[in-house]
Coordinates of C-alpha atoms and ligand atoms in Angstrom, one line a residue:
M1 CA -3.9 6.9 192.7
Y2 CA -1.4 10.1 191.3
D3 CA 1.3 9.8 189.0
L4 CA 2.4 13.6 190.7
L5 CA 0.7 15.3 193.3
L6 CA 2.4 18.7 194.5
K7 CA 2.0 18.8 198.0
G8 CA 1.3 22.4 199.6
G9 CA 1.9 25.3 197.1
R10 CA 0.5 28.4 196.6
I11 CA -1.5 28.2 194.2
Y12 CA -1.7 31.1 190.8
D13 CA -4.2 29.3 188.8
G14 CA -3.5 31.6 185.4
S15 CA -6.8 33.6 185.6
G16 CA -5.8 35.9 188.0
M17 CA -7.9 35.1 190.7
P18 CA -6.8 35.6 194.4
S19 CA -3.4 33.0 194.9
Y20 CA -4.1 30.4 197.8
Y21 CA -3.0 26.9 199.2
A22 CA -3.5 23.5 198.0
D23 CA -2.3 20.9 197.0
V24 CA -3.0 19.7 192.3
G25 CA -2.8 15.8 191.9
I26 CA -1.9 15.3 188.4
R27 CA -2.6 11.9 186.7
S28 CA -1.5 10.6 182.4
G29 CA -0.5 14.2 182.3
K30 CA -3.4 15.9 183.3
I31 CA -5.1 17.8 186.1
V32 CA -6.8 15.7 187.9
E33 CA -7.8 17.3 191.3
I34 CA -6.7 20.9 193.3
G35 CA -7.3 21.3 197.3
R36 CA -6.6 19.4 200.2
L37 CA -5.7 15.9 198.7
N38 CA -4.7 12.7 200.7
A39 CA -5.1 10.4 198.1
G40 CA -1.5 8.1 197.5
A41 CA 1.0 8.7 194.7
K42 CA 3.9 7.5 192.4
R43 CA 5.8 10.6 193.3
T44 CA 5.3 13.7 195.6
L45 CA 6.9 16.4 195.9
K46 CA 6.9 19.0 198.8
I47 CA 6.5 22.4 197.8
D48 CA 6.7 24.1 200.7
G49 CA 4.7 27.3 200.3
L50 CA 6.5 28.0 196.9
A51 CA 4.0 29.5 194.0
V52 CA 2.4 27.2 191.2
A53 CA 1.3 28.5 188.5
P54 CA 0.2 27.4 184.7
G55 CA 3.8 26.4 182.5
F56 CA 5.0 29.4 180.8
I57 CA 4.1 30.4 177.2
D58 CA 6.6 31.9 175.5
P59 CA 4.9 33.6 172.3
H60 CA 7.9 34.9 170.5
T61 CA 10.9 32.5 169.7
H62 CA 12.8 30.6 166.6
L63 CA 13.5 27.4 168.1
D64 CA 12.2 26.0 165.3
A65 CA 15.6 24.1 164.5
Q66 CA 17.3 23.8 168.1
L67 CA 14.3 22.1 169.4
F68 CA 15.3 18.9 167.1
W69 CA 19.0 18.8 168.6
D70 CA 18.0 20.2 171.6
P71 CA 14.6 18.8 172.7
L72 CA 14.2 20.6 175.8
G73 CA 15.0 24.5 174.3
T74 CA 17.1 25.2 176.5
S75 CA 17.2 28.0 178.0
S76 CA 13.7 28.0 177.9
C77 CA 13.1 25.4 179.8
F78 CA 14.7 26.8 182.8
H79 CA 12.7 29.9 183.4
G80 CA 9.9 27.9 183.9
V81 CA 8.3 27.9 180.2
T82 CA 6.6 24.9 179.0
S83 CA 5.4 25.9 175.5
V84 CA 6.6 27.9 173.0
I85 CA 5.5 29.2 169.6
V86 CA 7.8 28.4 166.3
G87 CA 7.8 29.8 162.6
N88 CA 8.1 33.9 164.1
C89 CA 8.9 37.0 161.3
G90 CA 7.7 34.9 158.9
L91 CA 10.7 32.5 158.6
S92 CA 9.3 28.7 159.3
L93 CA 10.9 25.4 158.1
A94 CA 8.1 24.4 156.3
P95 CA 6.5 23.8 153.7
A96 CA 10.1 23.1 152.0
K97 CA 11.0 21.2 148.7
P98 CA 14.1 20.3 149.2
E99 CA 15.2 22.7 145.9
D100 CA 13.7 25.3 148.7
R101 CA 15.6 24.7 151.5
D102 CA 18.4 26.6 150.9
A103 CA 16.8 30.3 150.4
V104 CA 14.7 29.0 153.7
I105 CA 18.5 28.5 155.6
K106 CA 19.5 31.8 153.5
S107 CA 16.5 33.8 155.7
F108 CA 17.5 32.0 159.0
V109 CA 21.2 32.5 158.5
R110 CA 20.7 36.2 158.4
V111 CA 17.5 37.7 159.9
E112 CA 18.0 35.5 162.9
A113 CA 21.7 35.6 163.4
I114 CA 22.0 31.3 163.5
S115 CA 25.2 30.0 161.7
R116 CA 24.3 28.3 158.2
R117 CA 27.0 25.8 159.4
V118 CA 24.5 24.8 163.0
L119 CA 21.1 24.8 160.6
E120 CA 23.0 22.6 158.0
E121 CA 24.4 19.5 160.7
G122 CA 21.2 20.2 162.4
I123 CA 18.1 20.0 161.4
Q124 CA 17.7 16.8 158.9
W125 CA 15.1 17.4 156.8
K126 CA 12.6 14.8 156.9
W127 CA 9.8 16.8 155.7
K128 CA 8.1 18.8 153.4
S129 CA 4.8 19.8 154.3
T130 CA 4.0 21.7 157.2
A131 CA 2.1 18.3 158.2
E132 CA 5.2 16.6 158.0
Y133 CA 7.3 19.0 160.0
L134 CA 4.6 19.1 162.9
D135 CA 5.3 15.4 162.7
A136 CA 9.0 15.6 162.7
L137 CA 8.8 18.0 165.9
G138 CA 7.1 15.8 167.6
T139 CA 9.0 12.7 167.7
R140 CA 11.3 13.8 170.0
L141 CA 10.6 16.6 172.6
G142 CA 11.0 18.2 176.0
I143 CA 8.1 20.8 176.4
N144 CA 5.4 21.8 174.1
A145 CA 5.4 23.6 170.8
A146 CA 3.1 25.5 168.5
A147 CA 4.4 26.2 164.9
L148 CA 3.4 29.1 163.2
V149 CA 3.4 28.7 158.5
G150 CA 5.9 31.1 157.9
H151 CA 5.4 33.1 154.4
I152 CA 8.6 32.8 153.2
A153 CA 8.7 29.3 153.3
V154 CA 5.2 29.1 151.5
R155 CA 6.6 31.8 149.2
H156 CA 9.5 29.8 147.8
S157 CA 7.8 27.3 147.9
V158 CA 5.4 28.3 145.1
M159 CA 7.7 30.6 143.7
G160 CA 11.0 29.6 143.8
E161 CA 13.9 31.7 144.2
D162 CA 11.5 34.2 142.1
A163 CA 10.4 34.7 145.5
V164 CA 12.5 37.4 146.5
E165 CA 12.6 39.0 142.5
R166 CA 9.4 39.3 142.5
Q167 CA 5.4 40.2 143.3
A168 CA 3.7 36.8 142.6
T169 CA 0.7 36.1 140.1
G170 CA -2.8 35.3 141.1
E171 CA -2.4 31.7 140.2
E172 CA 0.8 31.7 141.9
V173 CA -1.4 33.5 145.2
A174 CA -4.3 30.4 145.1
K175 CA -1.3 27.9 144.9
M176 CA 0.4 30.0 148.4
K177 CA -3.6 29.7 150.0
E178 CA -3.7 26.2 149.3
L179 CA -0.2 25.4 151.4
V180 CA -1.5 28.0 154.2
R181 CA -5.2 25.8 154.6
A182 CA -3.4 22.4 154.9
G183 CA -0.6 24.1 157.4
M184 CA -3.7 25.3 159.1
Q185 CA -5.2 21.8 158.9
A186 CA -2.3 20.2 159.9
G187 CA -2.4 21.8 163.8
A188 CA -0.5 25.3 162.7
V189 CA -1.7 27.9 164.8
G190 CA -1.9 30.6 162.9
F191 CA 0.5 32.4 159.8
S192 CA 3.2 34.5 160.2
T193 CA 4.9 37.5 157.8
N194 CA 7.9 39.4 157.2
Q195 CA 8.2 43.1 155.9
N196 CA 11.0 44.4 157.8
P197 CA 13.0 46.7 155.8
R198 CA 16.2 45.7 157.6
H199 CA 15.9 41.8 157.0
I200 CA 17.4 40.5 154.5
R201 CA 19.1 36.6 153.3
E202 CA 22.8 36.1 153.8
D203 CA 23.0 37.5 150.1
K204 CA 21.3 40.7 150.6
K205 CA 18.5 40.0 148.9
P206 CA 15.6 41.1 150.7
V207 CA 13.4 37.9 152.8
A208 CA 10.5 37.0 150.4
S209 CA 7.8 38.3 152.2
R210 CA 8.8 41.4 151.7
L211 CA 8.0 41.4 148.5
A212 CA 4.5 40.5 148.4
A213 CA 1.6 43.0 147.5
D214 CA -0.3 43.6 150.5
E215 CA -3.3 42.0 148.1
E216 CA -1.3 38.6 148.8
L217 CA -0.9 38.9 152.0
G218 CA -4.4 39.7 152.5
S219 CA -5.4 36.9 150.5
L220 CA -3.1 34.3 152.6
L221 CA -5.1 35.8 156.2
D222 CA -8.6 35.4 154.4
V223 CA -7.8 31.4 154.9
L224 CA -7.8 32.4 158.7
A225 CA -10.7 34.3 158.7
E226 CA -12.5 31.7 156.1
M227 CA -10.9 28.7 158.6
N228 CA -12.1 30.9 162.2
R229 CA -8.5 29.8 163.5
G230 CA -5.4 31.1 163.8
V231 CA -3.3 34.4 165.1
V232 CA -1.7 36.8 162.6
Q233 CA 2.1 37.5 163.6
L234 CA 3.5 40.8 161.7
S235 CA 7.4 42.0 161.9
G236 CA 7.4 45.3 160.1
G237 CA 5.0 46.4 158.1
G238 CA 3.9 50.5 157.6
A239 CA 6.4 52.8 157.6
D240 CA 6.2 53.6 161.3
A241 CA 4.9 52.9 164.1
R242 CA 1.8 54.3 164.0
G243 CA 1.5 53.0 160.5
R244 CA 2.5 49.0 161.9
I245 CA -0.4 49.7 164.3
A246 CA -2.6 50.9 161.2
Y247 CA -1.3 48.3 159.4
A248 CA -1.7 45.3 162.5
A249 CA -5.6 46.6 162.5
Q250 CA -6.3 46.6 158.4
M251 CA -5.3 43.3 159.1
A252 CA -7.4 42.3 162.2
R253 CA -10.6 44.1 160.7
R254 CA -9.9 41.6 157.3
T255 CA -9.5 39.0 159.1
G256 CA -11.6 38.7 163.0
R257 CA -8.5 37.1 164.3
P258 CA -5.9 38.0 166.4
V259 CA -3.1 40.1 165.1
L260 CA 0.6 40.3 167.6
W261 CA 2.9 43.5 166.2
Q262 CA 6.0 44.0 167.0
S263 CA 6.3 46.1 169.2
I264 CA 6.4 48.8 172.2
N265 CA 9.8 49.3 173.8
H266 CA 11.1 52.5 175.2
S267 CA 13.8 54.0 173.9
W268 CA 16.0 56.8 175.3
S269 CA 16.6 58.2 171.8
R270 CA 12.4 58.7 171.2
P271 CA 11.8 58.8 175.5
N272 CA 8.4 59.5 174.5
H273 CA 7.4 57.7 171.5
W274 CA 6.4 54.4 173.3
Q275 CA 2.5 56.8 175.1
E276 CA 1.4 57.8 171.5
M277 CA 2.2 54.0 170.8
L278 CA 0.2 52.8 173.5
A279 CA -2.4 55.3 172.9
N280 CA -3.1 54.5 169.5
T281 CA -3.4 50.8 170.1
Q282 CA -5.6 51.7 172.6
R283 CA -7.7 52.9 170.4
V284 CA -7.7 50.0 167.9
F285 CA -8.1 48.0 170.5
R286 CA -10.1 49.2 173.1
E287 CA -12.4 51.9 171.2
E288 CA -12.5 49.5 167.6
G289 CA -12.4 46.2 169.8
L290 CA -10.1 44.4 167.4
P291 CA -7.7 42.0 168.8
I292 CA -4.5 43.4 168.2
Y293 CA -1.7 42.5 170.9
A294 CA 1.6 45.2 170.9
M295 CA 4.9 42.6 171.7
T296 CA 6.7 43.6 174.4
Q297 CA 10.6 42.9 176.2
A298 CA 10.9 42.5 180.3
K299 CA 14.4 42.5 179.9
P300 CA 16.0 45.8 179.2
F301 CA 18.8 45.3 177.0
Q302 CA 21.9 46.9 178.2
N303 CA 25.1 47.6 175.5
R304 CA 28.9 47.4 177.0
Y305 CA 31.4 48.8 175.2
T306 CA 35.0 50.3 175.5
L307 CA 36.2 52.9 172.4
L308 CA 38.3 49.8 171.5
D309 CA 35.3 47.5 170.6
A310 CA 31.7 50.0 170.6
Q311 CA 29.8 49.0 167.3
C312 CA 26.8 51.0 169.2
F313 CA 28.0 54.5 167.5
D314 CA 28.0 52.6 164.0
E315 CA 25.2 54.5 162.4
F316 CA 27.2 58.1 162.4
P317 CA 29.8 58.3 159.7
T318 CA 32.2 60.1 161.6
W319 CA 32.2 57.5 165.0
K320 CA 32.1 54.8 162.2
S321 CA 35.3 55.5 160.3
A322 CA 36.9 56.6 163.6
M323 CA 36.0 53.2 164.9
F324 CA 36.9 51.6 161.6
S325 CA 40.5 53.5 161.5
P326 CA 44.0 52.2 163.5
V327 CA 44.0 52.5 167.2
E328 CA 46.2 55.1 166.9
V329 CA 44.7 57.2 164.2
R330 CA 41.0 57.1 166.0
K331 CA 43.1 58.5 169.0
Q332 CA 43.7 61.2 167.3
M333 CA 40.8 61.9 165.7
F334 CA 38.9 61.9 169.5
A335 CA 41.6 64.3 169.9
D336 CA 41.3 66.8 167.2
S337 CA 38.5 69.1 168.1
A338 CA 37.0 70.2 164.6
V339 CA 36.2 65.8 164.9
R340 CA 34.8 66.1 168.8
K341 CA 32.4 69.0 166.5
K342 CA 30.8 66.5 163.9
L343 CA 30.7 63.6 166.8
R344 CA 29.2 65.5 169.1
A345 CA 26.5 66.9 166.3
E346 CA 26.1 63.1 164.6
A347 CA 25.7 61.2 168.1
I348 CA 24.1 64.1 170.6
E349 CA 22.9 67.1 168.7
D350 CA 20.8 65.7 165.3
R351 CA 17.7 64.7 167.2
S352 CA 16.3 62.0 164.6
P353 CA 15.8 58.0 165.7
S354 CA 18.7 56.8 166.5
V355 CA 19.5 52.9 168.4
F356 CA 22.1 55.2 170.2
P357 CA 20.5 57.3 173.9
R358 CA 22.0 60.4 172.1
R359 CA 22.1 61.7 175.8
W360 CA 25.0 61.6 178.4
D361 CA 22.7 61.1 181.6
V362 CA 21.7 58.1 180.7
I363 CA 25.3 56.4 179.9
L364 CA 27.0 55.1 182.7
V365 CA 30.7 54.1 183.6
D366 CA 30.4 50.8 183.8
H367 CA 34.6 50.0 184.6
V368 CA 37.8 52.1 185.0
K369 CA 41.6 51.2 184.4
L370 CA 43.3 53.9 186.6
P371 CA 42.6 53.2 190.1
K372 CA 42.4 57.1 190.1
N373 CA 39.3 56.7 188.0
K374 CA 38.0 54.5 190.4
I375 CA 35.4 57.1 191.8
F376 CA 33.7 57.4 188.4
E377 CA 32.5 53.7 188.1
H378 CA 28.8 53.5 188.1
K379 CA 28.3 57.2 187.6
S380 CA 26.8 58.4 184.7
V381 CA 28.6 60.5 182.2
Q382 CA 26.7 63.7 182.3
E383 CA 26.8 64.0 186.3
I384 CA 30.6 63.1 186.4
A385 CA 30.8 66.3 183.5
S386 CA 28.5 68.6 185.2
A387 CA 30.5 68.3 188.0
A388 CA 33.6 69.5 186.1
D389 CA 31.7 72.4 184.6
Q390 CA 32.4 70.2 181.4
D391 CA 30.6 69.0 177.8
G392 CA 29.6 64.9 178.0
L393 CA 31.3 64.2 175.0
D394 CA 34.6 65.7 176.0
W395 CA 34.5 63.8 179.3
F396 CA 33.4 60.9 177.6
L397 CA 36.5 61.4 175.5
D398 CA 39.0 62.5 177.7
I399 CA 38.9 59.9 180.3
S400 CA 38.8 57.0 177.3
L401 CA 42.4 59.0 175.2
E402 CA 43.9 59.2 179.3
E403 CA 43.0 55.2 179.3
D404 CA 43.9 54.0 176.5
L405 CA 40.4 53.4 175.3
Q406 CA 40.1 50.8 177.7
T407 CA 37.4 53.1 179.7
R408 CA 34.1 50.4 179.8
F409 CA 30.6 52.5 179.3
V410 CA 27.4 50.8 179.8
H411 CA 24.2 51.8 178.6
T412 CA 20.0 50.6 178.0
N413 CA 18.9 50.6 174.5
T414 CA 15.7 49.8 175.4
Q415 CA 13.3 49.5 178.0
G416 CA 15.8 51.6 180.2
D417 CA 12.9 53.9 181.9
P418 CA 11.5 52.1 184.2
Q419 CA 8.5 53.8 184.5
A420 CA 7.9 53.5 180.7
V421 CA 8.1 49.7 181.1
C422 CA 5.7 49.8 184.2
E423 CA 3.6 51.2 182.0
I424 CA 3.9 49.4 179.1
L425 CA 4.1 45.9 180.6
K426 CA 0.3 46.9 182.7
H427 CA -1.5 47.5 179.2
P428 CA -4.1 45.1 178.3
A429 CA -2.8 45.3 174.5
V430 CA 0.5 44.4 175.2
M431 CA 1.9 40.7 175.7
I432 CA 5.3 39.9 177.1
G433 CA 8.0 38.3 175.7
Q434 CA 10.3 39.2 172.7
S435 CA 12.7 36.7 174.3
D436 CA 13.2 35.6 170.2
A437 CA 14.8 32.2 172.4
G438 CA 17.3 30.2 169.7
A439 CA 18.0 33.4 167.6
H440 CA 21.2 35.4 167.4
M441 CA 22.9 33.0 170.1
G442 CA 25.8 34.3 169.3
Y443 CA 25.8 37.3 170.9
D444 CA 22.3 37.5 173.0
A445 CA 20.1 35.7 175.0
R446 CA 16.9 36.5 176.6
F447 CA 15.4 33.4 177.2
G448 CA 14.2 34.4 180.6
Y449 CA 11.8 37.3 180.1
S450 CA 9.5 35.6 182.2
T451 CA 11.9 35.3 185.7
A452 CA 13.0 39.1 184.8
F453 CA 9.5 39.8 184.2
L454 CA 8.8 38.4 188.0
G455 CA 11.9 39.2 189.8
C456 CA 12.9 42.2 188.6
W457 CA 9.2 44.2 187.5
V458 CA 6.5 42.3 189.9
R459 CA 8.4 41.6 192.8
D460 CA 11.5 44.5 192.5
H461 CA 9.3 47.4 191.0
G462 CA 5.7 46.1 192.4
I463 CA 4.2 47.1 188.8
M464 CA 1.4 44.6 189.7
S465 CA 0.3 42.2 191.8
L466 CA 2.2 38.3 191.4
E467 CA -1.7 36.4 190.5
E468 CA -2.2 39.6 187.3
A469 CA 1.4 38.6 186.3
V470 CA 0.8 34.9 185.9
N471 CA -2.4 35.5 184.1
K472 CA -0.1 37.5 181.6
L473 CA 2.1 35.0 181.0
T474 CA 0.0 32.4 180.7
F475 CA -3.6 31.9 179.9
R476 CA -3.8 35.3 177.8
V477 CA -1.3 33.9 176.0
A478 CA -2.4 30.5 175.6
S479 CA -6.4 32.2 174.6
V480 CA -4.2 34.3 171.9
F481 CA -3.0 31.5 170.4
G482 CA -6.3 28.9 170.8
L483 CA -4.4 26.2 173.1
S484 CA -8.0 25.8 174.9
D485 CA -6.5 23.7 177.3
R486 CA -3.0 24.9 178.6
G487 CA -2.6 28.3 180.5
L488 CA -5.2 27.7 184.2
L489 CA -4.7 25.1 186.9
R490 CA -8.1 23.6 186.3
P491 CA -8.9 19.6 186.2
G492 CA -8.6 18.7 183.3
F493 CA -6.4 20.8 181.6
A494 CA -2.7 20.0 180.8
A495 CA -0.2 19.5 183.1
D496 CA 2.5 22.0 182.7
I497 CA 2.9 23.9 185.7
A498 CA 6.1 25.9 186.8
V499 CA 7.3 26.1 190.2
F500 CA 9.1 29.2 191.3
N501 CA 9.5 30.7 194.5
P502 CA 8.1 34.9 193.9
A503 CA 11.6 36.0 196.8
T504 CA 13.9 34.8 194.8
V505 CA 13.2 34.3 191.1
N506 CA 14.6 36.2 188.6
T507 CA 17.4 35.9 185.4
L508 CA 20.9 35.4 185.5
E509 CA 23.6 36.8 182.9
P510 CA 23.9 34.7 180.3
E511 CA 27.2 32.8 179.7
Y512 CA 28.8 30.7 176.9
V513 CA 28.9 27.2 176.5
Q514 CA 30.0 25.0 173.1
D515 CA 27.2 22.9 172.4
L516 CA 25.5 23.7 169.4
P517 CA 25.8 20.9 166.5
A518 CA 29.4 21.8 164.6
N519 CA 30.8 22.3 167.8
E520 CA 29.6 26.1 167.8
T521 CA 29.2 28.3 170.8
R522 CA 25.7 30.4 171.9
M523 CA 24.8 32.5 175.1
I524 CA 22.9 30.8 177.2
Q525 CA 21.0 31.9 179.9
K526 CA 20.1 30.4 183.4
A527 CA 17.7 31.3 186.2
T528 CA 17.3 31.2 189.6
G529 CA 13.9 30.4 192.1
V530 CA 12.8 28.5 189.3
P531 CA 12.9 24.8 191.0
H532 CA 11.0 22.4 188.9
T533 CA 9.4 23.1 185.2
I534 CA 6.8 20.6 184.5
V535 CA 5.2 19.0 181.2
N536 CA 2.4 17.4 180.2
G537 CA 3.0 15.8 183.8
E538 CA 6.3 15.2 183.9
V539 CA 9.1 16.9 185.2
V540 CA 11.5 18.1 183.1
I541 CA 13.8 20.5 184.8
E542 CA 14.5 19.9 188.4
D543 CA 16.9 22.0 190.7
G544 CA 17.8 23.6 187.7
A545 CA 18.9 20.5 185.9
P546 CA 17.5 18.9 183.3
T547 CA 15.7 15.1 184.6
G548 CA 16.2 13.1 180.9
A549 CA 12.2 13.3 180.4
L550 CA 10.8 14.5 177.2
P551 CA 7.0 14.9 177.2
G552 CA 6.6 17.4 175.0
K553 CA 4.4 18.1 172.6
V554 CA 3.3 19.4 169.4
L555 CA 0.1 21.6 170.6
R556 CA -2.7 21.8 167.9
P557 CA -5.5 23.5 168.2
S558 CA -9.0 22.0 169.7
G559 CA -6.6 20.0 171.2
R560 CA -5.4 17.3 169.0
D561 CA -1.9 17.3 170.5
T562 CA 0.9 14.8 169.6
Ligands
LIG601 ZN1 11.1 37.3 165.0

């Protein structure tokens, strides 16, 4: 007798091996049999040929706090995600003594753009140590969570506010090592740090980990090497991408542990940069045999704006001063040919790296105000301007002025070139999923990296077989993080399962909901084609809606889950 029987699905078992039709029998939270099963079951789900895969494991989230008020980690659970890693980017909620909690909040608020009121109302600090945090987290979970020990919290625990002022003494580093060791012994799956020069706290001070000397970080990572356990997760480090790869390689050489670094993505302002990064990663990964993995995004990041509300020009001084001027002054500036010359020089002619794409062929007209301009919608500024024998910037500003700055444009900042994205996603040293779930909840939602990958890239672009795609989202992630009984459909493995329809699976556009502590609003993102998400043998999502079951566990390496 099974607790749950999945009847008639097509099994993509996570290994990358060919898929096949079979039933899955589940008992006491584990898979007990796969094949043509005839024993009875308390509950049978008719799968009718849909894909049955191991639940997806999201390697990069900031759900550390959210899981306390939202144990399903919405919206991750809607996308077939059954396990998430928290504590990324040096940010964890433990260890933290009462006097250090505000320092931790200050960092979360700014780096991950989670509102202070939400954190203050949503977190009940019942812990000081990582062990106590994991125990608190495990009391009420819908999906599974595994945690990294964050460098920022460790530094504040030992140095207090000095952590954002200076380097550590040898004695302080020794104390930090003890905290990392205690966290790892309690069941953390690794250590994260943050050297990203843009990452500051609410009070504009650099996050604490940025003040660490290389030797401090190296000493803390030695703990992982000595224990032969855990991953190293890096945010920033090294002056540029080449430096970041060298930095990641150095950490891998020192520790022998897997190192995750951020990130390889395509960007229009440096359209060939991703190739150089892949080649460098390939060299370290293949030739030196070091386990370093680059993170990448499956979901292109789209920017929609008018010249009333655009922020994408803020990196250029003349643009910024126009956008911060009253609308009438702004219009005069946009009409002035001397100003236009500066605008063109800053945004287009200057070739230095920028977030803005610096080219008109990837900037499309999204929506116009005047009926006569309808013909321009969904065409690129370049295409329209060339046909009229006009300069791109002139056309862009002219139509905006004609429409009272209400013309809406759209461009893709990262992952905009499908050919590049295909190459990045296929590479074995690349890990998919910079979802950042739980972060910047006010203006962005990328929970659906798995459904975007399966729908957009695997089905629509056909970049790899579904078997290989499932393998990337499951077994590979479980292997890197040492989650030894997850990521495969095999007898004896935990029954974490995503059931999806390969023909319809996709991510939906983000939407706003007001469901946060302190009554605040956030963006969520739902999916299509994922009828069931099953965690530890219990259905948590059925036809897109939560069932109320809360079977999640804290995942500790070597199967000590609770
Ligand atoms: Zn992050």
